[in-house]
Each structure stands twice: as structure tokens, then as C-alpha cells.
Coordinates of C-alpha atoms in Angstrom, one line a residue:
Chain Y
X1 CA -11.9 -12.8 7.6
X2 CA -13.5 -12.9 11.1
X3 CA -14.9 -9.8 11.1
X4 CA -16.8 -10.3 7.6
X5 CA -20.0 -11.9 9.1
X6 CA -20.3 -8.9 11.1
X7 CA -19.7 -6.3 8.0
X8 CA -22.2 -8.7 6.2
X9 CA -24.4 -7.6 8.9
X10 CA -24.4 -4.2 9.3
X11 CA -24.8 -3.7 5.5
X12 CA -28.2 -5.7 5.7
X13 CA -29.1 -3.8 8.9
X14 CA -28.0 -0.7 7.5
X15 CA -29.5 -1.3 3.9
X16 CA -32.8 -2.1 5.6
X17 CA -33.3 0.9 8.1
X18 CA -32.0 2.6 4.9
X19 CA -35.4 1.3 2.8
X20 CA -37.3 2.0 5.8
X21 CA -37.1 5.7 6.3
X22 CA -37.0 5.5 2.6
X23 CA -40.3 4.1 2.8
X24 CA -41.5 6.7 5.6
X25 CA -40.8 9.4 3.4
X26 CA -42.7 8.1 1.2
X27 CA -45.8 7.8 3.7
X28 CA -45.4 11.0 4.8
X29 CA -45.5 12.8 1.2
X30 CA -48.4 10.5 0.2
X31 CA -50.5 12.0 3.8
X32 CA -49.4 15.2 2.6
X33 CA -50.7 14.7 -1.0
X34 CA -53.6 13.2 0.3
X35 CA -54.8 15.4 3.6
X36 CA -54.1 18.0 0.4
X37 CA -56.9 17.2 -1.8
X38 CA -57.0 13.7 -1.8
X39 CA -54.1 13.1 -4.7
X40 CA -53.0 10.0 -6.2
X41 CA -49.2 9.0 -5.1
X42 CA -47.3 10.8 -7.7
X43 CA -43.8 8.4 -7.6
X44 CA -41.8 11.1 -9.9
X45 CA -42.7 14.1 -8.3
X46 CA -41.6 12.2 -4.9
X47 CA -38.5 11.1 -6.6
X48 CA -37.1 14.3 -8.4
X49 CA -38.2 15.8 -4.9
X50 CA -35.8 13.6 -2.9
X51 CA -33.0 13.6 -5.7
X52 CA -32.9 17.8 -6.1
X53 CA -31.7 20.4 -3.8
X54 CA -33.7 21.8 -1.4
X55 CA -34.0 25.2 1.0
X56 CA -34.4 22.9 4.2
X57 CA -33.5 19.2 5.1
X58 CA -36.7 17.4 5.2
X59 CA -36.5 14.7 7.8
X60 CA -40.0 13.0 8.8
X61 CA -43.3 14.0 8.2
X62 CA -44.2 17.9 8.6
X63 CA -41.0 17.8 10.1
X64 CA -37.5 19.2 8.5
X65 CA -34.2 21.5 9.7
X66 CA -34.5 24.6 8.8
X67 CA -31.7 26.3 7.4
X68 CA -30.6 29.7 6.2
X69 CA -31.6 31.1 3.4
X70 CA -28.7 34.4 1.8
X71 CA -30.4 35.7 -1.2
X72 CA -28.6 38.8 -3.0
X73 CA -30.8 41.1 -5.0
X74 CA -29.9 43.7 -7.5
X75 CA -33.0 45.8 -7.0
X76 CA -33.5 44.6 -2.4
X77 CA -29.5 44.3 -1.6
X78 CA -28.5 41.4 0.7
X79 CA -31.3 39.2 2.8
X80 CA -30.8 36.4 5.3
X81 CA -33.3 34.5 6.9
X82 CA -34.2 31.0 8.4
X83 CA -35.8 29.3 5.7
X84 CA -38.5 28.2 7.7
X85 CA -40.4 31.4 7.4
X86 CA -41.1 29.9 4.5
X87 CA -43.4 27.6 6.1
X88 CA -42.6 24.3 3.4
X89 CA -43.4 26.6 1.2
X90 CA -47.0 28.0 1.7
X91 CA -45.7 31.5 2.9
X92 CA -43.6 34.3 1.6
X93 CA -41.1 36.2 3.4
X94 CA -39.3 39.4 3.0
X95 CA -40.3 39.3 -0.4
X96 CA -39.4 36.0 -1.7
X97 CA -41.2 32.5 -2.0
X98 CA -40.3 29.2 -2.4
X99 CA -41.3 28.3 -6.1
X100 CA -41.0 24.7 -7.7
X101 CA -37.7 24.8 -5.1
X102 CA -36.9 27.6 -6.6
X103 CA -36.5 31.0 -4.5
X104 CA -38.6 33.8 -6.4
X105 CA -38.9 37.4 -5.8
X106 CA -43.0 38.4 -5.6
X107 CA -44.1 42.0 -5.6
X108 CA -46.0 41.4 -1.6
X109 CA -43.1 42.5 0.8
X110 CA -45.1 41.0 4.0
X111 CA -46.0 37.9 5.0
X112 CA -48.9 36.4 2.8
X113 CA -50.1 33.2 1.9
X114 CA -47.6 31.6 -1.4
X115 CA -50.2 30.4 -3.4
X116 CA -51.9 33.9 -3.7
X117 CA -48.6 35.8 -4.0
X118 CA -47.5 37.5 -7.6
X119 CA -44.0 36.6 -8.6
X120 CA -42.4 39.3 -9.9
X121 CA -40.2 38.2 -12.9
X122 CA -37.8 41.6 -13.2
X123 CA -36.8 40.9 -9.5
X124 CA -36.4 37.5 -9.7
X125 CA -33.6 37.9 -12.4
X126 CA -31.7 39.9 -10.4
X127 CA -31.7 37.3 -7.8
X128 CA -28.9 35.5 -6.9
X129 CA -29.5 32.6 -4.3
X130 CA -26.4 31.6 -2.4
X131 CA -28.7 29.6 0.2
X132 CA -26.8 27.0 2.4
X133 CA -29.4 24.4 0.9
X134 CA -29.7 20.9 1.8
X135 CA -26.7 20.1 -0.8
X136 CA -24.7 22.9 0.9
X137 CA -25.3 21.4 4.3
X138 CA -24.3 18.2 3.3
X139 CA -21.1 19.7 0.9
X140 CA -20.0 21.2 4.8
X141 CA -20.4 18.1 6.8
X142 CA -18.1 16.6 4.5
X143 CA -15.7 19.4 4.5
X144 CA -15.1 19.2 8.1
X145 CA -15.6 15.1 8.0
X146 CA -12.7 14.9 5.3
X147 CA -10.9 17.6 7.6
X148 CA -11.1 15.4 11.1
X149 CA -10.3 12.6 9.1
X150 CA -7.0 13.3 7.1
X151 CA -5.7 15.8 9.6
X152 CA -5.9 13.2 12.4
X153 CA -4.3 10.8 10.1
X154 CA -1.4 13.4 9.1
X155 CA -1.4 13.3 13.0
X156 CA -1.0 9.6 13.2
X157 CA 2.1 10.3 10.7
X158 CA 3.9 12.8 12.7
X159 CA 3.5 10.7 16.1
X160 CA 4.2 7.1 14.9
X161 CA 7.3 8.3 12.1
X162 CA 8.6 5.1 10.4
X163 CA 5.9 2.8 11.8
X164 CA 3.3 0.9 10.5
X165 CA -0.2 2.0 10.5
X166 CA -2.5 2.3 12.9
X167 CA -6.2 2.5 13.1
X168 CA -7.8 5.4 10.7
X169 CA -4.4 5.6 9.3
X170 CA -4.1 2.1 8.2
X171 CA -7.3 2.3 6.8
X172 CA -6.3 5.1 4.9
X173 CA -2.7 4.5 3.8
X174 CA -3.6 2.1 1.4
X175 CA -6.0 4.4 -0.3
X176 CA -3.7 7.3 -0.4
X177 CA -1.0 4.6 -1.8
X178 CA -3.2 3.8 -4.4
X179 CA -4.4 7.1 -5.5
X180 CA -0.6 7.9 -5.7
X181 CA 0.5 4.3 -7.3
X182 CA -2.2 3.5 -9.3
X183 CA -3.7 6.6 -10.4
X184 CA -1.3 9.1 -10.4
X185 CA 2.2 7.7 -11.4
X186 CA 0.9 5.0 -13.8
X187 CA -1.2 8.5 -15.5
X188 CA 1.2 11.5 -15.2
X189 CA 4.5 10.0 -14.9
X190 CA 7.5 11.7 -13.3
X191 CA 5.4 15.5 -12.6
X192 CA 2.6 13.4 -10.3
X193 CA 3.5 14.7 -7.1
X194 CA 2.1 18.3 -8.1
X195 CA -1.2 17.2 -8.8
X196 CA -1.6 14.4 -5.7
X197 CA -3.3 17.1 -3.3
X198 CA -6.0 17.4 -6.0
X199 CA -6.4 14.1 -7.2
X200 CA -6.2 12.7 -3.4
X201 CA -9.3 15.4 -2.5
X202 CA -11.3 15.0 -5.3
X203 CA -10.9 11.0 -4.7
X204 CA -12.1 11.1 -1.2
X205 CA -14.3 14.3 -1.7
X206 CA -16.1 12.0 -3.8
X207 CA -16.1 8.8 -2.0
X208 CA -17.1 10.5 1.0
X209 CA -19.9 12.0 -0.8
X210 CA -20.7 8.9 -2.6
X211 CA -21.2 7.4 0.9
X212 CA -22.8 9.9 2.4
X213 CA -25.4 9.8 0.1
X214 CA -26.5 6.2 0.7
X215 CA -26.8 6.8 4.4
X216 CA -30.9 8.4 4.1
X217 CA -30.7 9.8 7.6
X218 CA -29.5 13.2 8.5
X219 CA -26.4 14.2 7.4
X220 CA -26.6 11.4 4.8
X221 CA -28.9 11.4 2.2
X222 CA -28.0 14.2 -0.1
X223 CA -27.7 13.5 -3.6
X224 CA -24.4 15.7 -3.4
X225 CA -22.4 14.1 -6.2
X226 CA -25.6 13.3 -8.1
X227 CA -25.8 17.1 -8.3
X228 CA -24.4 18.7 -11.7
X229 CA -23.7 22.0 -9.7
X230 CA -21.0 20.0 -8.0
X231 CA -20.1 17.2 -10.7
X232 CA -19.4 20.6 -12.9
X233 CA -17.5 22.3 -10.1
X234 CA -14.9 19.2 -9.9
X235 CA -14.8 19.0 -13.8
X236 CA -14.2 22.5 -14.5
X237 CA -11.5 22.4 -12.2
X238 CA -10.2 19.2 -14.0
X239 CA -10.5 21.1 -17.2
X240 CA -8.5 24.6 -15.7
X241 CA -5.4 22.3 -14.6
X242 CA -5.2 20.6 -17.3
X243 CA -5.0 23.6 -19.7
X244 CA -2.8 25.4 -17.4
X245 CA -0.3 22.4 -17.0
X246 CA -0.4 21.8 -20.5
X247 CA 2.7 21.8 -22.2
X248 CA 3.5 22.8 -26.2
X249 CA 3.7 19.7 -26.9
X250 CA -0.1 19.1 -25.9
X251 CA -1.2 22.6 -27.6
X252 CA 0.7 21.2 -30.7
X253 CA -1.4 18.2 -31.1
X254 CA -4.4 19.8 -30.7
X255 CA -4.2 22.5 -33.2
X256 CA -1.6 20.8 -35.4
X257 CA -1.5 17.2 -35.0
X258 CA 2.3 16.6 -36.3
X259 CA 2.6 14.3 -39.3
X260 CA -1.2 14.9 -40.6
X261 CA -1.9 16.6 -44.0
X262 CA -2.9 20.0 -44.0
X263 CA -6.6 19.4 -45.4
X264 CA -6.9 16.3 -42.7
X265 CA -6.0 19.1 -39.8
X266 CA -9.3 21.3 -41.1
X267 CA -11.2 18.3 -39.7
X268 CA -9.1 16.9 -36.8
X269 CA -8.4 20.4 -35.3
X270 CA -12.3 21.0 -34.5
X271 CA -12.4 17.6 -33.1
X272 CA -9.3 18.0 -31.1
X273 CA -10.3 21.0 -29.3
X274 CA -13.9 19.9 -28.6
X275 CA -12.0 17.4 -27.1
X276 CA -10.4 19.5 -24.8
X277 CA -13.9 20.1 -23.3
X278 CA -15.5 17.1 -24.3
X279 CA -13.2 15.3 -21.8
X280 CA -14.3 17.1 -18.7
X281 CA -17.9 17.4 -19.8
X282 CA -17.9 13.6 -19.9
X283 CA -16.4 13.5 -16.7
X284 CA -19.4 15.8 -15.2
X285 CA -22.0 14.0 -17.0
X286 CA -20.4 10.5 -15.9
X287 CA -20.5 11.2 -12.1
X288 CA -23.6 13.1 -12.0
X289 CA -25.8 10.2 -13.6
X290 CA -24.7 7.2 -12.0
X291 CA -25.1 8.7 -8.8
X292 CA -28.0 10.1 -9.2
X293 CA -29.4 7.1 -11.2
X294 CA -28.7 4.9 -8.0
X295 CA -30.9 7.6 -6.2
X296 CA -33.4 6.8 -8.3
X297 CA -32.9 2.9 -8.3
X298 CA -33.5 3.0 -4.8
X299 CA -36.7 5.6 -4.8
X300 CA -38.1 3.4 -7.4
X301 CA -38.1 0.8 -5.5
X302 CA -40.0 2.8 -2.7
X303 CA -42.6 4.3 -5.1
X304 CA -43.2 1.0 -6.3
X305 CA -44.1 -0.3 -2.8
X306 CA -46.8 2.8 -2.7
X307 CA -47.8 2.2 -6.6
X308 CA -49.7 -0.8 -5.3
X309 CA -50.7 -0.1 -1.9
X310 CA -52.6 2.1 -3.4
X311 CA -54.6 -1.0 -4.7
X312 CA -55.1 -2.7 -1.8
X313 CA -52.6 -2.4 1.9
X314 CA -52.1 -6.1 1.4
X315 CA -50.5 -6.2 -2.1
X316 CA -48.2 -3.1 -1.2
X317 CA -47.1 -5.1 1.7
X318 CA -45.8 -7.9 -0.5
X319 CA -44.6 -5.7 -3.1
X320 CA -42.7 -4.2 -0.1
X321 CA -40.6 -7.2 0.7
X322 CA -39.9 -7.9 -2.9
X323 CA -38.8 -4.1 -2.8
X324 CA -36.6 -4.4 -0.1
X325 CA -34.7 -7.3 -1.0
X326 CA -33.9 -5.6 -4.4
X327 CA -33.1 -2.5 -2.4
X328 CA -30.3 -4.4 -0.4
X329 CA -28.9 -5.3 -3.0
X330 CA -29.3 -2.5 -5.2
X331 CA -27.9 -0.2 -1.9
X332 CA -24.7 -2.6 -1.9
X333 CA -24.1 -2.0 -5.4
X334 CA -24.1 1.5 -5.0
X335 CA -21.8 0.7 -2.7
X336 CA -19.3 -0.8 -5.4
X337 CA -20.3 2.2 -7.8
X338 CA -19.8 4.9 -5.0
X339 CA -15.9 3.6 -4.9
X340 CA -15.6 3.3 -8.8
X341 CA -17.3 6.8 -9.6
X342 CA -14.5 8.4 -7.4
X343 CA -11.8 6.1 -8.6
X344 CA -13.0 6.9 -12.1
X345 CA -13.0 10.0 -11.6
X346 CA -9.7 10.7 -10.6
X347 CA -8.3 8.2 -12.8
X348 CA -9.4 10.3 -16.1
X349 CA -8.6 13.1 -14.6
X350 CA -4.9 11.9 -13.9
X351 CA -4.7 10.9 -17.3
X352 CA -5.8 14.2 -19.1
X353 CA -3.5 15.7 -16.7
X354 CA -1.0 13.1 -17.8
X355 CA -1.4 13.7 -21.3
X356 CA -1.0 17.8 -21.3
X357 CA 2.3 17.4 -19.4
X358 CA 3.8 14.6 -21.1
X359 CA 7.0 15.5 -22.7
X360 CA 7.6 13.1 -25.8
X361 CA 5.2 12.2 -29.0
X362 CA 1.8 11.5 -28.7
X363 CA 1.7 8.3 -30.5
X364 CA 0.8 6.2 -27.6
X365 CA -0.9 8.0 -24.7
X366 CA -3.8 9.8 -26.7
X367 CA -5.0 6.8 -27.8
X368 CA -4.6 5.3 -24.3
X369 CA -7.2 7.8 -22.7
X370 CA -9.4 7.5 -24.9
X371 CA -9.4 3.8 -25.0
X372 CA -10.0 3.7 -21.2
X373 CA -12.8 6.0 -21.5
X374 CA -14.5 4.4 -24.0
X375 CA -14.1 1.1 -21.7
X376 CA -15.6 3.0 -18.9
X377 CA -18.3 5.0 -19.9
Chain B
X1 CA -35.2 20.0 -16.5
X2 CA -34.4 21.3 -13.4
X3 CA -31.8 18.9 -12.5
X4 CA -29.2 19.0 -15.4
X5 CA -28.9 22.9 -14.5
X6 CA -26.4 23.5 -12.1
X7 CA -27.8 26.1 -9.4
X8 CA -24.9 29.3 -8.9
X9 CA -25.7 28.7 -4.7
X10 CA -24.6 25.3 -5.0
X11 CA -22.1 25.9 -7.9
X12 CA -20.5 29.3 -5.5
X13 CA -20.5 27.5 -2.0
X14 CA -18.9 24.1 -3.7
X15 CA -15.9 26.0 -5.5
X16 CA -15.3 28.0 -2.4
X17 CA -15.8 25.0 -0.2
X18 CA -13.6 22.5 -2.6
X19 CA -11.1 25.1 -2.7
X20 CA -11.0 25.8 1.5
X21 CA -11.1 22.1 1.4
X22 CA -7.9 21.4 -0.9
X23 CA -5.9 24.4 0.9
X24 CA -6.2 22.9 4.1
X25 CA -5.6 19.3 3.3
X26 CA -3.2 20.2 1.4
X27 CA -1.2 22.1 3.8
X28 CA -2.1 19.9 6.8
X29 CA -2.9 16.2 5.6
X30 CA -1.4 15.4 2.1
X31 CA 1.6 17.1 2.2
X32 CA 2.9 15.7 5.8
X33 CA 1.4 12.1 5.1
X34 CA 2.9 12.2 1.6
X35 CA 6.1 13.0 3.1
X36 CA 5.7 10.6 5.8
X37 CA 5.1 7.8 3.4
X38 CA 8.2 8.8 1.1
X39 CA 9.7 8.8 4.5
X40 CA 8.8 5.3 5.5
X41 CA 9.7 3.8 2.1
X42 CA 12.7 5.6 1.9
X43 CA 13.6 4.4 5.6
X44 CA 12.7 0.9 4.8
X45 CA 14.8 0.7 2.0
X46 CA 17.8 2.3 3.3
X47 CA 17.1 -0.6 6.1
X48 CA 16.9 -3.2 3.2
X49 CA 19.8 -2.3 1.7
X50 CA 21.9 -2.0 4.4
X51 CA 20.5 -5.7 5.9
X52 CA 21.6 -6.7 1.7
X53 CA 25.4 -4.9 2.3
X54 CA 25.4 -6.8 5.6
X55 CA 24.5 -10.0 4.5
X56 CA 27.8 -9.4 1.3
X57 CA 30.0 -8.6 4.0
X58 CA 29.4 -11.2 6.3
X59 CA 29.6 -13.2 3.3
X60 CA 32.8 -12.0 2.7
X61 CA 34.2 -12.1 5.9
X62 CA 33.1 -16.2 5.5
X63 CA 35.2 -16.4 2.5
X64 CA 38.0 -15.0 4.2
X65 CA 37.7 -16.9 7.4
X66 CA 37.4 -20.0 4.9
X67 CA 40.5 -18.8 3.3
X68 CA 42.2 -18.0 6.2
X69 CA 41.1 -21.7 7.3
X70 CA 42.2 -23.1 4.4
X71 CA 45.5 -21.3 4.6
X72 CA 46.1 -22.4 8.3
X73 CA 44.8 -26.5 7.1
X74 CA 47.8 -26.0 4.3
X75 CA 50.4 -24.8 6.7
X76 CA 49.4 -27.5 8.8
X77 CA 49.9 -30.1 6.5
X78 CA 52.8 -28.3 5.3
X79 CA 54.1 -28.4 8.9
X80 CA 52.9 -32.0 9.9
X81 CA 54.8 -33.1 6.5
X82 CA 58.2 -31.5 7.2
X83 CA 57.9 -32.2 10.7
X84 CA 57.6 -36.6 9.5
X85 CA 60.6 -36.3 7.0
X86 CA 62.7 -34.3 10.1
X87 CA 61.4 -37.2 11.9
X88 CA 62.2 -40.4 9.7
X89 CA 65.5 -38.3 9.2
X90 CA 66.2 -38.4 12.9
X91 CA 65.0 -41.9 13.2
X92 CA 67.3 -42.9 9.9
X93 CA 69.9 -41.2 11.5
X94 CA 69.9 -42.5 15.0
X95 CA 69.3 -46.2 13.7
X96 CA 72.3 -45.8 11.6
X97 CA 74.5 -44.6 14.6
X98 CA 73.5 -47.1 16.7
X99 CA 73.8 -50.0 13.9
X100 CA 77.2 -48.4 13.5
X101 CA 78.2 -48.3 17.1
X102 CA 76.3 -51.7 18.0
X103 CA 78.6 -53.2 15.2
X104 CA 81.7 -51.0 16.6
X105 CA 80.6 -52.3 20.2
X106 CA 80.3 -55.6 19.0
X107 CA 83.9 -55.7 17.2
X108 CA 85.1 -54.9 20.3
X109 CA 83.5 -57.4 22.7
X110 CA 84.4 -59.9 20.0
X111 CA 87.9 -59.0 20.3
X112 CA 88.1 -58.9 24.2
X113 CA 86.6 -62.0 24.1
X114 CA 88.9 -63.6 22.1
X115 CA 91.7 -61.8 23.9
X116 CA 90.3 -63.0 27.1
X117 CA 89.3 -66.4 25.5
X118 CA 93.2 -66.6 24.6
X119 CA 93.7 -65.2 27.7
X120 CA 92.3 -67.9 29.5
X121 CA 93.4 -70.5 26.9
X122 CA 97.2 -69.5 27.8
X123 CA 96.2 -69.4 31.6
X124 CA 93.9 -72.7 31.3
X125 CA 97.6 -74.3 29.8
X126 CA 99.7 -73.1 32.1
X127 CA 97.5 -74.1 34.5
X128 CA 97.3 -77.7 33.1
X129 CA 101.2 -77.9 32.7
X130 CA 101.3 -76.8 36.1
X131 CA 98.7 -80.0 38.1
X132 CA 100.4 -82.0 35.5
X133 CA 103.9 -81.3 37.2
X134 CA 101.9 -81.4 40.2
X135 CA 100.0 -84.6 39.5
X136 CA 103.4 -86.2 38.0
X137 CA 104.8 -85.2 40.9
X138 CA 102.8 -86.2 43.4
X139 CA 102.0 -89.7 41.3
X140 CA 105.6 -89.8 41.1
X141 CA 105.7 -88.9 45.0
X142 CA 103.4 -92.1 45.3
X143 CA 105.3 -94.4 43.0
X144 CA 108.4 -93.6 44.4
X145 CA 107.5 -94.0 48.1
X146 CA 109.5 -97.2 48.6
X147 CA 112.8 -98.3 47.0
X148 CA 111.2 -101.5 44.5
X149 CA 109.0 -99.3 43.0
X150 CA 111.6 -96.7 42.3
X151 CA 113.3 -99.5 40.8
X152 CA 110.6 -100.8 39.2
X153 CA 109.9 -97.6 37.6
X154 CA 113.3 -97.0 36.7
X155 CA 113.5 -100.3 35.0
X156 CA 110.4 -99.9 33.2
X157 CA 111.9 -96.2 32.2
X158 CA 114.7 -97.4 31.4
X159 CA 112.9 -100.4 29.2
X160 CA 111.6 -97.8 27.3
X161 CA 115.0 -95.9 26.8
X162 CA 116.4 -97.8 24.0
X163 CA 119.8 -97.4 23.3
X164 CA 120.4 -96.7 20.3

């Protein structure tokens, strides 16, 4: 309790440095656009700029970290390079240029100017772009952020045996206790303890991320698990236990739901095993949009501060505080919705887990998960 | 639209990532923590239970001391109780000797006494026979100290001597 005034704090100091480089970003694509050829502020082309992937992690103004760019070619074999040969953009390299953040093959091996450069379609299909890209970047801070932080907390376990917890590890404990208690025993029943190490990662790969992404400065900022690359990634691999857990008592209700007439089963069957991949599609869809819809939120907010100060410097200004206080609050939502996304997440997958290696009838459980999914989506 | 189409570079390098990720922690975070906190609970409860088995046996050892307590109170009693009856027995007894020999002890002083009362009785007559012989004597010594008394005396003896 005594500490709360100074969390209140540091979320209002942190919200509002977080609208402020916000906000320089902004400035800094609207000089662009402008030194350009004079442009009006385009607020979704800035937005779906700062919400998508991206071959190098744009910081301030002109200026952004390079990083490496690992393009595999059918036809031109293997090629890795700095991607800021690139030059944001206005130059080609070895062949390749940056299109609508896009990496295209063009038919001018050297060094030319982007904008006068021929894309060669034939090339470009043989292309595969395994880039560490901004996402990337950020997917590996996490990795070895999750890595320092749970193996120092395993740490904390083997050192302090039967104790209470300490530091990181009390922090912690009551996390992994819930992910275990709430999450996986209340979904799976007596098999959980197979499937914590994946429901534990994905709940903190995603919480992490979730964070992560409302920091704006470097290595925050990246609209990781608003991506659908890596919402799809998690689900998938939702999908693949679940089917390869499942028991014949799951199979049997999908393809013949006992106790059902034979002409009801020609519809239900079709339904059931869309199911199966409806679950998991849901799942990817769920994640991806609410994070990247906060994104959004808080880029509107930006754009709108621009929108008029493109009238007059005066009425952007008080647009701008108006902004900002909705941008607190909208940052400490996202917040909230960071935790619940992951928690979400890992709940529905427990519970399709649950319900592929549950033993007894169906009667129950089916209707369980797809009660709480209706409640949460 | 470009952002509901998942890229393969982000798709490739999160798989492989995820999956580096969820060996390792696996291996080196959730397994030993896991462990740890089935550990813990397991320990705690152990301690709880044994803290509950302590508490019954104390419990019981209460009972027992009260029992034993109880036990020794009874025997007490028991004790205290045959120990007053010995008593008033001992008391009934030794008032009824003494009554017995006060009475026997009495009997006899009474008869001493008596004897000696007789005693004396017999001694306190002889004794008066004897100063009466005395006395008679000597007041016979007196009156007889000169010849007219004797005569006197005779006379008046011999006045009372009738002659029948």
C-alpha cells in the first residue's frame, strides 16, 4: 500500500514520455513527408508504418539501428548484409530493394537509386526473407529477457529450498502458481503437469511481449504480439498439441458425436472439425487484434495531435493535451489488456488441451469452452 | 492487407525462437521451480500434519495425565477414607479399653477404699475403746485419788446396782 503513490507515478511518468516520443515520431515522419514534396500528414500511412515489421528499428528522426538483413534466393543463393545499405529505403543493394517494407529482388545488381530500379517479379518469388527485422529483434530481447528472468528465479529455488520467496522470485511465484492453479489444473485436470512448460512460456512469452510493446523506446515498441506471424506461430502450436494429445475419446466426438442420429452427424461432423481449427484460428485472430488495436489507440491519438496542427500550431497544441490525457489512460488499459491477452490465451489453450485429453463423456466440458469463449471474445 | 499476412522471416525465426525458448526454460526454469514449489508445499504440509499429530498426542498425553490424576485423586480418597474408619476404629477401641479399665480401676479404688475405710473404722474403734479405758481410767485415777470419793463413787455404783 505504501508503495502505490510511487507505482501511480511511474505509470504517469512513463505513459507520458511514452506519448512524447510517440509524438516525435510523428514530427519526424511529418519533416520527412514534408522536406519530400511538401505532403499533407498522412495519419494511416504513419500508423500502419509504426504497427508493421520493419528491416531496421527506427528510433528518431533520419535516425534508426540498422540490422541484418539474410535473404535466400533460388536463382542468387544465400545474401547477408546490414540493412542500412539500404539507405531507408532509397537505394538497392546486392540486388534487392526495400519495397512497401517489402524486400524485392530488381534486375540492377549494383548500387542504384530505388525509385529508378526494376523489380524483377521471377526473382522475387524465389525470395525467401529470413531478415532479423525489427519484430525479430524484439522476439530476441525477450528470449534472453524471459531467459535471465526465470533461470535466475529457478536459481532463487535451488539456493533458498523450502523458503519463502524472495525478490524476482516472489514476484514470480504467484504467477507461476496461478498459471498452474488456475489455468492449468482447473482446465486439464489430472495430465496438467505435461503441458505447464508450454502453457507457463507462452503465458509469460506473451506478457512480456505485451509489455514490451507499450514501452516506445528501444527495445520496446514492437508490435510483437500484434503481429499475426507470431499470434499464428503460438496458435499453431496450440492446435499441434492439442491434436497430438488428443485422446479417442476426443476424435470420437468430433467425427461421431455419441448419441446423435446419423442424418444430424452429416451436419455436426463438418462443424466439429472446423472446430478443431476454428479454436486456434480464434485464438490467433484474438491476440493479434487487441494488441495491435491498442497500437493503434495510442497512434491515433498522436496523429490526431498532427491532424490539427496542421491547421494552426496553437490548436494542435491543445489537441495535444486532450491527446495525452486520453493516451495515459488508454496506455494503462493496455496495461490491463496486455495481462488478460496472455491469461486469455493460455487459459483457452489449457482448455482445448483439456478437452482432447479428458477421459470421460463430453456432456459437460464442450460446452464449457465454448461458453468461456464466447464470454471472452 | 499487409498486416493480416503472416511474413515466413518472422513466422521461421519465432518457431525456432519459441521453441529454443521453451527447451531451455523448460530444462532450466520450469521444471526445477515446478519441483521446488511441489517441494515446498509438500514440505509444508508434511510440517502441518505433523504440528496436527503433535497437537492429538499431546492431547492424549492430557487425557492420560488427567486420568492418571484422576486415578491418584480416587486412591487418595480411597486411602484418606480407610485411613478415618482405621482411625475412629482405633479411637472406638482405645475409649472402650480405657472406659473398661477406668471402670475396672475404679472398682478397685472403691474397694480399697472401703477396705481401708473399714480399715480405719475397726482401727478408729479400737482406738476409741482404747482412750475410753484410758480416759475411764485416768477419770477413774482422778475420782479415786482420795478415800471419800472412792466411797462416794462406790456408793453411787452401788446405788445404781440394784439388787434384784
Amino acid at each position: 500500500m505504501k508503495k502505490s503513490p510511487i507505482l501511480l507515478l511511474l505509470l504517469v511518468v512513463f505513459t507520458t514520455i511514452s506519448s512524447l516520443v510517440n509524438a516525435q515520431d510523428s514530427v519526424a515522419v511529418n519533416n520527412t513527408h514534408t522536406e519530400a514534396g511538401n505532403e499533407k500528414f498522412d495519419p494511416g500511412k504513419m500508423i500502419t508504418d509504426h504497427i508493421s515489421d520493419a528491416h531496421g528499428w527506427h528510433l528518431w528522426g533520419h535516425t534508426e539501428i540498422p540490422l541484418p538483413i539474410i535473404i535466400y534466393s533460388k536463382d542468387r543463393g544465400l545474401s547477408v548484409f546490414s540493412s542500412s545499405h539500404f539507405e531507408h529505403g532509397h537505394k538497392t543493394y546486392n540486388g534487392y530493394m526495400i519495397h512497401g517494407n517489402k524486400i524485392v529482388a530488381v534486375n540492377e545488381m549494383e548500387v542504384t537509386d530505388a525509385h529508378s530500379a526494376t523489380i524483377n517479379d521471377q526473382i522475387t518469388e524465389g525470395v525467401y526473407d529470413i531478415s532479423i527485422t525489427k519484430n525479430v529483434m524484439a522476439l530476441l530481447v525477450s528470449i534472453v529477457l524471459l531467459l535471465i528472468i526465470f533461470i535466475s528465479v529457478a536459481k532463487a529455488y535451488k539456493t533458498r529450498p523450502n523458503q519463502a520467496p524472495k525478490g524476482l522470485q516472489s514476484l514470480m511465484e504467484p504467477l507461476i502458481i496461478f498459471v498452474r492453479d488456475d489455468i492449468a489444473k482447473s482446465s486439464i485436470g489430472p495430465k496438467y503437469k505435461k503441458y505447464m512448460p508450454y502453457l507457463l512460456s507462452v503465458f509469460f512469452f506473451i506478457w512480456l511481449n505485451n509489455l514490451l510493446g507499450l514501452i516506445p523506446l528501444f527495445p520496446g515498441g514492437a508490435n510483437l504480439t500484434g503481429n499475426i506471424a507470431v499470434t499464428m506461430s503460438l496458435a499453431v502450436m496450440t492446435l499441434l498439441i492439442t491434436i497430438f494429445s488428443a485422446n479417442k475419446h476426443y476424435w470420437l466426438h468430433v467425427f461421431a458425436m455419441p448419441g446423435v442420429p446419423v442424418w444430424v452427424l452429416i451436419i455436426l461432423t463438418p462443424i466439429e472439425i472446423l472446430g478443431v481449427f476454428l479454436r486456434p484460428f480464434v485464438l490467433m485472430i484474438r491476440l493479434f487484434a487487441n494488441i495491435m488495436a491498442g497500437h493503434i489507440i495510442a497512434l491515433s491519438f498522436v496523429a490526431l495531435i498532427f491532424i490539427f496542427g496542421e491547421i494552426h500550431a496553437a490548436v494542435g497544441a491543445s489537441v495535444g493535451v486532450v491527446s495525452l490525457v486520453f493516451m495515459v489512460f488508454m496506455t494503462t488499459l493496455e496495461l490491463l489488456v496486455g495481462f488478460l491477452q496472455a491469461y486469455v490465451f493460455t487459459l483457452l489453450s489449457a482448455i482445448y488441451i483439456g478437452a482432447a485429453v479428458e477421459e470421460h463423456d463430453h456432456d459437460s466440458h464442450g460446452h464449457d469452452a465454448h461458453v468461456e469463449e464466447a464470454l471472452i471474445i | 492487407m499487409e498486416l493480416v499476412k503472416p511474413a515466413f522471416g518472422l513466422t521461421f525465426w519465432m518457431v525456432l525462437g519459441f521453441l529454443i525458448v521453451l527447451f531451455l526454460l523448460t530444462k532450466f526454469a520450469w521444471k526445477p521451480i515446478l519441483k521446488a514449489l511441489q517441494e515446498r508445499e509438500n514440505s509444508i504440509e508434511d510440517a502441518l500434519n505433523a504440528a496436527k499429530k503433535a497437537k492429538a498426542e499431546i492431547e492424549g498425553l492430557k487425557s492420560d495425565n488427567e486420568k492418571l490424576l484422576a486415578e491418584a485423586r480416587q486412591e487418595r480418597d480411597q486411602i484418606l477414607k480407610e485411613a478415618r474408619i482405621t482411625k475412629d476404629n482405633i479411637i472406638n477401641e482405645a475409649r472402650n479399653k480405657a472406659t473398661v479399665e477406668a471402670d475396672r480401676l475404679l472398682a478397685l479404688a472403691r474397694e480399697g477404699i472401703h477396705n481401708e475405710k473399714m480399715a480405719a473404722i475397726t482401727d478408729l474403734k479400737n482406738q476409741v475403746a482404747l482412750l475410753s479405758v484410758e480416759i475411764a481410767e485416768k477419770v477413774m485415777k482422778q475420782q479415786l485419788a482420795n478415800d471419800d470419793k472412792q466411797k462416794a463413787l462406790v456408793a453411787d455404783l452401788l446405788k445404781g446396782v440394784k439388787m434384784n
